[in-house]
Amino acid sequence: MDDRTIGRAGFLGVVAAGVAGLFVARDVTGVLSRAVPRSLSSIVPASGWRIYTIGNAMPDIDPAAYRLRVDGLVRAPASFSLADLRSLPRAEQVSDFHCVTGWSVRDVRWAGVRVSDLLDRAGATGSAGAIRFVSAEEPYEDSLTLAQATLPDVMLAYEMDGGALSRPHGAPLRLVMPRMYGYKSVKWVSRIELLTSPRPGFWEQHGYDTDAWIGRSNGLSA
Ligand SMILES: Nc1nc2c(c(=O)[nH]1)N[C@H]1C(S)=C(S)[C@@H](COP(=O)(O)O)O[C@H]1N2
Ligand SMILES: [Mo]
């Protein structure tokens, strides 16, 4: 089974719950949106994506100067350039993307690095149980357990739909966690920290679930 098959098959298990969940999500959107700060901005492009930022300006990162810092519970802290990341095994997948507010984009093509391959290189210590993704857009961040982050369709993407990841979508590197709502998929990832357990992310601090499984979280049940 290649990565592409794993990505789509991995999603099938939650598709039924996800479709049912989206109707419910519309009903609960009023409740959820009251937790959204006034500073939330969105642009609505034709593709179906909404471009989300928590501030007024998105990070503008020079790809040549970019470094992903990996620290915390690792054998030795390390920094990865984009060339370093591209030298790690390349993963490709097609997966759907769901925002908790009810919009979805089907069949997004991603390419990048599996979190597990990056962790093999960085050397997580035995006490590491979670991974925190910190955005260059402060204070945006989110965390996953190591078990969640090493699922076969989770990746740090540097390409989307056949081209370099664009700035609005989080260039040069974003997390892609298709089985959870979009707020887990941190854009402009600049630092990864290995922790013992997940730490509440930006939206979790505003009342959203840490385990943001599509159709099974944020007030929804399967
Ligand atoms: N740094 C950062 N990452 C982020 C967000 C954000 O505001 N800032 N929004 C999240 C939410 S709620 C969603 S649905 C997706 C949207 O991805 P897009 O902006 O590429 O459409 O990004 C997620 N990652
Ligand atoms: Mo979202």
PDB file of N, CA and C in Angstrom, residues 7-79:
ATOM      1  N   GLY A   7      -3.368   7.281   2.911  1.00  0.00           N
ATOM      2  CA  GLY A   7      -3.999   8.556   3.236  1.00  0.00           C
ATOM      3  C   GLY A   7      -5.508   8.508   3.018  1.00  0.00           C
ATOM      4  N   ARG A   8      -5.921   7.946   1.891  1.00  0.00           N
ATOM      5  CA  ARG A   8      -7.354   7.918   1.584  1.00  0.00           C
ATOM      6  C   ARG A   8      -8.059   6.857   2.419  1.00  0.00           C
ATOM      7  N   ALA A   9      -7.425   5.683   2.540  1.00  0.00           N
ATOM      8  CA  ALA A   9      -8.060   4.604   3.297  1.00  0.00           C
ATOM      9  C   ALA A   9      -8.167   5.002   4.764  1.00  0.00           C
ATOM     10  N   GLY A  10      -7.144   5.657   5.276  1.00  0.00           N
ATOM     11  CA  GLY A  10      -7.154   6.066   6.666  1.00  0.00           C
ATOM     12  C   GLY A  10      -8.310   6.991   6.954  1.00  0.00           C
ATOM     13  N   PHE A  11      -8.712   7.723   5.941  1.00  0.00           N
ATOM     14  CA  PHE A  11      -9.789   8.678   6.150  1.00  0.00           C
ATOM     15  C   PHE A  11     -11.160   8.029   6.079  1.00  0.00           C
ATOM     16  N   LEU A  12     -11.253   6.897   5.367  1.00  0.00           N
ATOM     17  CA  LEU A  12     -12.561   6.277   5.161  1.00  0.00           C
ATOM     18  C   LEU A  12     -13.241   5.942   6.481  1.00  0.00           C
ATOM     19  N   GLY A  13     -12.452   5.553   7.468  1.00  0.00           N
ATOM     20  CA  GLY A  13     -13.012   5.153   8.749  1.00  0.00           C
ATOM     21  C   GLY A  13     -13.801   6.259   9.436  1.00  0.00           C
ATOM     22  N   VAL A  14     -13.507   7.493   9.132  1.00  0.00           N
ATOM     23  CA  VAL A  14     -14.214   8.584   9.810  1.00  0.00           C
ATOM     24  C   VAL A  14     -15.147   9.332   8.874  1.00  0.00           C
ATOM     25  N   VAL A  15     -15.199   8.918   7.600  1.00  0.00           N
ATOM     26  CA  VAL A  15     -16.006   9.662   6.643  1.00  0.00           C
ATOM     27  C   VAL A  15     -17.484   9.637   7.010  1.00  0.00           C
ATOM     28  N   ALA A  16     -18.014   8.475   7.382  1.00  0.00           N
ATOM     29  CA  ALA A  16     -19.440   8.389   7.695  1.00  0.00           C
ATOM     30  C   ALA A  16     -19.781   9.295   8.872  1.00  0.00           C
ATOM     31  N   ALA A  17     -18.978   9.206   9.927  1.00  0.00           N
ATOM     32  CA  ALA A  17     -19.197  10.046  11.105  1.00  0.00           C
ATOM     33  C   ALA A  17     -18.999  11.511  10.739  1.00  0.00           C
ATOM     34  N   GLY A  18     -18.017  11.781   9.866  1.00  0.00           N
ATOM     35  CA  GLY A  18     -17.703  13.157   9.495  1.00  0.00           C
ATOM     36  C   GLY A  18     -18.848  13.817   8.756  1.00  0.00           C
ATOM     37  N   VAL A  19     -19.460  13.103   7.833  1.00  0.00           N
ATOM     38  CA  VAL A  19     -20.549  13.683   7.046  1.00  0.00           C
ATOM     39  C   VAL A  19     -21.741  13.968   7.951  1.00  0.00           C
ATOM     40  N   ALA A  20     -22.094  13.010   8.801  1.00  0.00           N
ATOM     41  CA  ALA A  20     -23.189  13.235   9.746  1.00  0.00           C
ATOM     42  C   ALA A  20     -22.836  14.387  10.678  1.00  0.00           C
ATOM     43  N   GLY A  21     -21.564  14.409  11.110  1.00  0.00           N
ATOM     44  CA  GLY A  21     -21.113  15.408  12.060  1.00  0.00           C
ATOM     45  C   GLY A  21     -21.177  16.822  11.525  1.00  0.00           C
ATOM     46  N   LEU A  22     -20.997  16.968  10.219  1.00  0.00           N
ATOM     47  CA  LEU A  22     -20.953  18.324   9.674  1.00  0.00           C
ATOM     48  C   LEU A  22     -22.311  19.013   9.785  1.00  0.00           C
ATOM     49  N   PHE A  23     -23.407  18.251   9.657  1.00  0.00           N
ATOM     50  CA  PHE A  23     -24.730  18.873   9.811  1.00  0.00           C
ATOM     51  C   PHE A  23     -24.912  19.359  11.252  1.00  0.00           C
ATOM     52  N   VAL A  24     -24.481  18.511  12.181  1.00  0.00           N
ATOM     53  CA  VAL A  24     -24.558  18.902  13.580  1.00  0.00           C
ATOM     54  C   VAL A  24     -23.641  20.101  13.816  1.00  0.00           C
ATOM     55  N   ALA A  25     -22.480  20.084  13.159  1.00  0.00           N
ATOM     56  CA  ALA A  25     -21.521  21.168  13.364  1.00  0.00           C
ATOM     57  C   ALA A  25     -22.145  22.513  13.010  1.00  0.00           C
ATOM     58  N   ARG A  26     -22.988  22.524  11.977  1.00  0.00           N
ATOM     59  CA  ARG A  26     -23.616  23.798  11.611  1.00  0.00           C
ATOM     60  C   ARG A  26     -24.509  24.287  12.741  1.00  0.00           C
ATOM     61  N   ASP A  27     -25.198  23.343  13.394  1.00  0.00           N
ATOM     62  CA  ASP A  27     -26.073  23.735  14.499  1.00  0.00           C
ATOM     63  C   ASP A  27     -25.290  24.294  15.681  1.00  0.00           C
ATOM     64  N   VAL A  28     -24.113  23.726  15.918  1.00  0.00           N
ATOM     65  CA  VAL A  28     -23.354  24.174  17.086  1.00  0.00           C
ATOM     66  C   VAL A  28     -22.417  25.323  16.732  1.00  0.00           C
ATOM     67  N   THR A  29     -22.389  25.722  15.461  1.00  0.00           N
ATOM     68  CA  THR A  29     -21.450  26.765  15.065  1.00  0.00           C
ATOM     69  C   THR A  29     -21.704  28.070  15.810  1.00  0.00           C
ATOM     70  N   GLY A  30     -22.955  28.365  16.052  1.00  0.00           N
ATOM     71  CA  GLY A  30     -23.261  29.605  16.770  1.00  0.00           C
ATOM     72  C   GLY A  30     -22.609  29.627  18.133  1.00  0.00           C
ATOM     73  N   VAL A  31     -22.655  28.490  18.803  1.00  0.00           N
ATOM     74  CA  VAL A  31     -22.040  28.389  20.119  1.00  0.00           C
ATOM     75  C   VAL A  31     -20.527  28.519  19.997  1.00  0.00           C
ATOM     76  N   LEU A  32     -19.982  27.769  19.046  1.00  0.00           N
ATOM     77  CA  LEU A  32     -18.530  27.766  18.903  1.00  0.00           C
ATOM     78  C   LEU A  32     -18.011  29.136  18.489  1.00  0.00           C
ATOM     79  N   SER A  33     -18.740  29.828  17.623  1.00  0.00           N
ATOM     80  CA  SER A  33     -18.196  31.071  17.086  1.00  0.00           C
ATOM     81  C   SER A  33     -18.144  32.172  18.141  1.00  0.00           C
ATOM     82  N   ARG A  34     -18.919  32.018  19.206  1.00  0.00           N
ATOM     83  CA  ARG A  34     -18.816  33.024  20.269  1.00  0.00           C
ATOM     84  C   ARG A  34     -17.451  32.971  20.951  1.00  0.00           C
ATOM     85  N   ALA A  35     -16.764  31.806  20.793  1.00  0.00           N
ATOM     86  CA  ALA A  35     -15.436  31.676  21.385  1.00  0.00           C
ATOM     87  C   ALA A  35     -14.360  32.265  20.477  1.00  0.00           C
ATOM     88  N   VAL A  36     -14.750  32.657  19.263  1.00  0.00           N
ATOM     89  CA  VAL A  36     -13.764  33.148  18.301  1.00  0.00           C
ATOM     90  C   VAL A  36     -13.457  34.624  18.582  1.00  0.00           C
ATOM     91  N   PRO A  37     -12.199  34.944  18.826  1.00  0.00           N
ATOM     92  CA  PRO A  37     -11.862  36.346  19.113  1.00  0.00           C
ATOM     93  C   PRO A  37     -12.154  37.239  17.911  1.00  0.00           C
ATOM     94  N   ARG A  38     -12.397  38.491  18.162  1.00  0.00           N
ATOM     95  CA  ARG A  38     -12.685  39.451  17.097  1.00  0.00           C
ATOM     96  C   ARG A  38     -11.534  39.556  16.093  1.00  0.00           C
ATOM     97  N   SER A  39     -10.317  39.205  16.549  1.00  0.00           N
ATOM     98  CA  SER A  39      -9.156  39.375  15.674  1.00  0.00           C
ATOM     99  C   SER A  39      -9.097  38.307  14.584  1.00  0.00           C
ATOM    100  N   LEU A  40      -9.941  37.250  14.695  1.00  0.00           N
ATOM    101  CA  LEU A  40      -9.901  36.201  13.674  1.00  0.00           C
ATOM    102  C   LEU A  40     -10.248  36.809  12.322  1.00  0.00           C
ATOM    103  N   SER A  41      -9.406  36.582  11.342  1.00  0.00           N
ATOM    104  CA  SER A  41      -9.719  37.098  10.014  1.00  0.00           C
ATOM    105  C   SER A  41      -9.790  35.944   9.038  1.00  0.00           C
ATOM    106  N   SER A  42     -10.632  36.052   8.053  1.00  0.00           N
ATOM    107  CA  SER A  42     -10.698  35.017   7.036  1.00  0.00           C
ATOM    108  C   SER A  42     -10.914  35.654   5.674  1.00  0.00           C
ATOM    109  N   ILE A  43     -10.297  35.031   4.677  1.00  0.00           N
ATOM    110  CA  ILE A  43     -10.473  35.447   3.286  1.00  0.00           C
ATOM    111  C   ILE A  43     -11.148  34.246   2.618  1.00  0.00           C
ATOM    112  N   VAL A  44     -12.024  34.466   1.682  1.00  0.00           N
ATOM    113  CA  VAL A  44     -12.715  33.325   1.076  1.00  0.00           C
ATOM    114  C   VAL A  44     -12.326  33.196  -0.393  1.00  0.00           C
ATOM    115  N   PRO A  45     -11.334  32.351  -0.706  1.00  0.00           N
ATOM    116  CA  PRO A  45     -10.966  32.145  -2.107  1.00  0.00           C
ATOM    117  C   PRO A  45     -11.940  31.190  -2.792  1.00  0.00           C
ATOM    118  N   ALA A  46     -11.892  31.136  -4.121  1.00  0.00           N
ATOM    119  CA  ALA A  46     -12.833  30.338  -4.897  1.00  0.00           C
ATOM    120  C   ALA A  46     -12.677  28.841  -4.646  1.00  0.00           C
ATOM    121  N   SER A  47     -11.499  28.406  -4.208  1.00  0.00           N
ATOM    122  CA  SER A  47     -11.202  26.979  -4.105  1.00  0.00           C
ATOM    123  C   SER A  47     -11.976  26.254  -3.016  1.00  0.00           C
ATOM    124  N   GLY A  48     -12.615  26.982  -2.120  1.00  0.00           N
ATOM    125  CA  GLY A  48     -13.282  26.337  -0.997  1.00  0.00           C
ATOM    126  C   GLY A  48     -12.523  26.521   0.300  1.00  0.00           C
ATOM    127  N   TRP A  49     -11.246  26.826   0.199  1.00  0.00           N
ATOM    128  CA  TRP A  49     -10.463  27.093   1.401  1.00  0.00           C
ATOM    129  C   TRP A  49     -10.870  28.439   1.997  1.00  0.00           C
ATOM    130  N   ARG A  50     -10.839  28.550   3.303  1.00  0.00           N
ATOM    131  CA  ARG A  50     -10.831  29.860   3.946  1.00  0.00           C
ATOM    132  C   ARG A  50      -9.422  30.003   4.482  1.00  0.00           C
ATOM    133  N   ILE A  51      -8.826  31.136   4.279  1.00  0.00           N
ATOM    134  CA  ILE A  51      -7.476  31.348   4.786  1.00  0.00           C
ATOM    135  C   ILE A  51      -7.589  31.957   6.170  1.00  0.00           C
ATOM    136  N   TYR A  52      -7.101  31.244   7.157  1.00  0.00           N
ATOM    137  CA  TYR A  52      -7.238  31.689   8.541  1.00  0.00           C
ATOM    138  C   TYR A  52      -5.912  32.163   9.111  1.00  0.00           C
ATOM    139  N   THR A  53      -5.975  33.277   9.807  1.00  0.00           N
ATOM    140  CA  THR A  53      -4.852  33.759  10.606  1.00  0.00           C
ATOM    141  C   THR A  53      -5.447  34.296  11.902  1.00  0.00           C
ATOM    142  N   ILE A  54      -4.634  34.365  12.927  1.00  0.00           N
ATOM    143  CA  ILE A  54      -5.136  34.937  14.175  1.00  0.00           C
ATOM    144  C   ILE A  54      -4.735  36.397  14.301  1.00  0.00           C
ATOM    145  N   GLY A  55      -3.891  36.855  13.403  1.00  0.00           N
ATOM    146  CA  GLY A  55      -3.438  38.246  13.462  1.00  0.00           C
ATOM    147  C   GLY A  55      -3.828  38.983  12.194  1.00  0.00           C
ATOM    148  N   ASN A  56      -3.245  40.124  11.987  1.00  0.00           N
ATOM    149  CA  ASN A  56      -3.562  40.925  10.811  1.00  0.00           C
ATOM    150  C   ASN A  56      -2.639  40.660   9.642  1.00  0.00           C
ATOM    151  N   ALA A  57      -1.444  40.132   9.917  1.00  0.00           N
ATOM    152  CA  ALA A  57      -0.479  39.871   8.850  1.00  0.00           C
ATOM    153  C   ALA A  57       0.030  38.450   8.978  1.00  0.00           C
ATOM    154  N   MET A  58       0.095  37.724   7.852  1.00  0.00           N
ATOM    155  CA  MET A  58       0.645  36.378   7.955  1.00  0.00           C
ATOM    156  C   MET A  58       2.158  36.415   7.886  1.00  0.00           C
ATOM    157  N   PRO A  59       2.793  35.456   8.555  1.00  0.00           N
ATOM    158  CA  PRO A  59       4.254  35.415   8.512  1.00  0.00           C
ATOM    159  C   PRO A  59       4.754  35.351   7.068  1.00  0.00           C
ATOM    160  N   ASP A  60       5.853  36.044   6.814  1.00  0.00           N
ATOM    161  CA  ASP A  60       6.484  36.046   5.492  1.00  0.00           C
ATOM    162  C   ASP A  60       7.887  35.484   5.690  1.00  0.00           C
ATOM    163  N   ILE A  61       8.045  34.183   5.477  1.00  0.00           N
ATOM    164  CA  ILE A  61       9.271  33.486   5.857  1.00  0.00           C
ATOM    165  C   ILE A  61      10.146  33.253   4.628  1.00  0.00           C
ATOM    166  N   ASP A  62      11.379  33.703   4.685  1.00  0.00           N
ATOM    167  CA  ASP A  62      12.349  33.485   3.604  1.00  0.00           C
ATOM    168  C   ASP A  62      12.728  31.995   3.606  1.00  0.00           C
ATOM    169  N   PRO A  63      12.377  31.256   2.534  1.00  0.00           N
ATOM    170  CA  PRO A  63      12.641  29.809   2.537  1.00  0.00           C
ATOM    171  C   PRO A  63      14.109  29.474   2.747  1.00  0.00           C
ATOM    172  N   ALA A  64      15.000  30.328   2.239  1.00  0.00           N
ATOM    173  CA  ALA A  64      16.434  30.037   2.365  1.00  0.00           C
ATOM    174  C   ALA A  64      16.916  30.188   3.806  1.00  0.00           C
ATOM    175  N   ALA A  65      16.292  31.083   4.538  1.00  0.00           N
ATOM    176  CA  ALA A  65      16.709  31.323   5.929  1.00  0.00           C
ATOM    177  C   ALA A  65      15.935  30.464   6.919  1.00  0.00           C
ATOM    178  N   TYR A  66      14.892  29.800   6.428  1.00  0.00           N
ATOM    179  CA  TYR A  66      14.000  29.043   7.316  1.00  0.00           C
ATOM    180  C   TYR A  66      14.740  27.914   8.043  1.00  0.00           C
ATOM    181  N   ARG A  67      14.470  27.772   9.324  1.00  0.00           N
ATOM    182  CA  ARG A  67      14.958  26.618  10.099  1.00  0.00           C
ATOM    183  C   ARG A  67      13.818  26.115  10.974  1.00  0.00           C
ATOM    184  N   LEU A  68      13.608  24.801  10.969  1.00  0.00           N
ATOM    185  CA  LEU A  68      12.668  24.172  11.903  1.00  0.00           C
ATOM    186  C   LEU A  68      13.474  23.702  13.103  1.00  0.00           C
ATOM    187  N   ARG A  69      13.160  24.266  14.264  1.00  0.00           N
ATOM    188  CA  ARG A  69      13.873  23.871  15.479  1.00  0.00           C
ATOM    189  C   ARG A  69      13.147  22.706  16.143  1.00  0.00           C
ATOM    190  N   VAL A  70      13.858  21.677  16.505  1.00  0.00           N
ATOM    191  CA  VAL A  70      13.281  20.511  17.190  1.00  0.00           C
ATOM    192  C   VAL A  70      13.992  20.377  18.528  1.00  0.00           C
ATOM    193  N   ASP A  71      13.220  20.521  19.623  1.00  0.00           N
ATOM    194  CA  ASP A  71      13.870  20.491  20.944  1.00  0.00           C
ATOM    195  C   ASP A  71      12.942  19.866  21.977  1.00  0.00           C
ATOM    196  N   GLY A  72      13.242  20.032  23.217  1.00  0.00           N
ATOM    197  CA  GLY A  72      12.482  19.373  24.285  1.00  0.00           C
ATOM    198  C   GLY A  72      13.069  18.000  24.563  1.00  0.00           C
ATOM    199  N   LEU A  73      12.208  16.986  24.645  1.00  0.00           N
ATOM    200  CA  LEU A  73      12.645  15.647  25.042  1.00  0.00           C
ATOM    201  C   LEU A  73      13.227  14.880  23.851  1.00  0.00           C
ATOM    202  N   VAL A  74      14.326  15.422  23.318  1.00  0.00           N
ATOM    203  CA  VAL A  74      15.075  14.766  22.234  1.00  0.00           C
ATOM    204  C   VAL A  74      16.519  14.572  22.696  1.00  0.00           C
ATOM    205  N   ARG A  75      17.206  13.653  22.048  1.00  0.00           N
ATOM    206  CA  ARG A  75      18.595  13.387  22.459  1.00  0.00           C
ATOM    207  C   ARG A  75      19.428  14.661  22.380  1.00  0.00           C
ATOM    208  N   ALA A  76      19.255  15.422  21.298  1.00  0.00           N
ATOM    209  CA  ALA A  76      19.961  16.697  21.162  1.00  0.00           C
ATOM    210  C   ALA A  76      19.093  17.630  20.329  1.00  0.00           C
ATOM    211  N   PRO A  77      18.901  18.891  20.766  1.00  0.00           N
ATOM    212  CA  PRO A  77      18.124  19.837  19.951  1.00  0.00           C
ATOM    213  C   PRO A  77      18.779  19.993  18.578  1.00  0.00           C
ATOM    214  N   ALA A  78      17.952  20.161  17.541  1.00  0.00           N
ATOM    215  CA  ALA A  78      18.480  20.264  16.181  1.00  0.00           C
ATOM    216  C   ALA A  78      17.666  21.275  15.394  1.00  0.00           C
ATOM    217  N   SER A  79      18.273  21.802  14.328  1.00  0.00           N
ATOM    218  CA  SER A  79      17.569  22.688  13.413  1.00  0.00           C
ATOM    219  C   SER A  79      17.620  22.096  12.021  1.00  0.00           C
TER     220      SER A  79
END
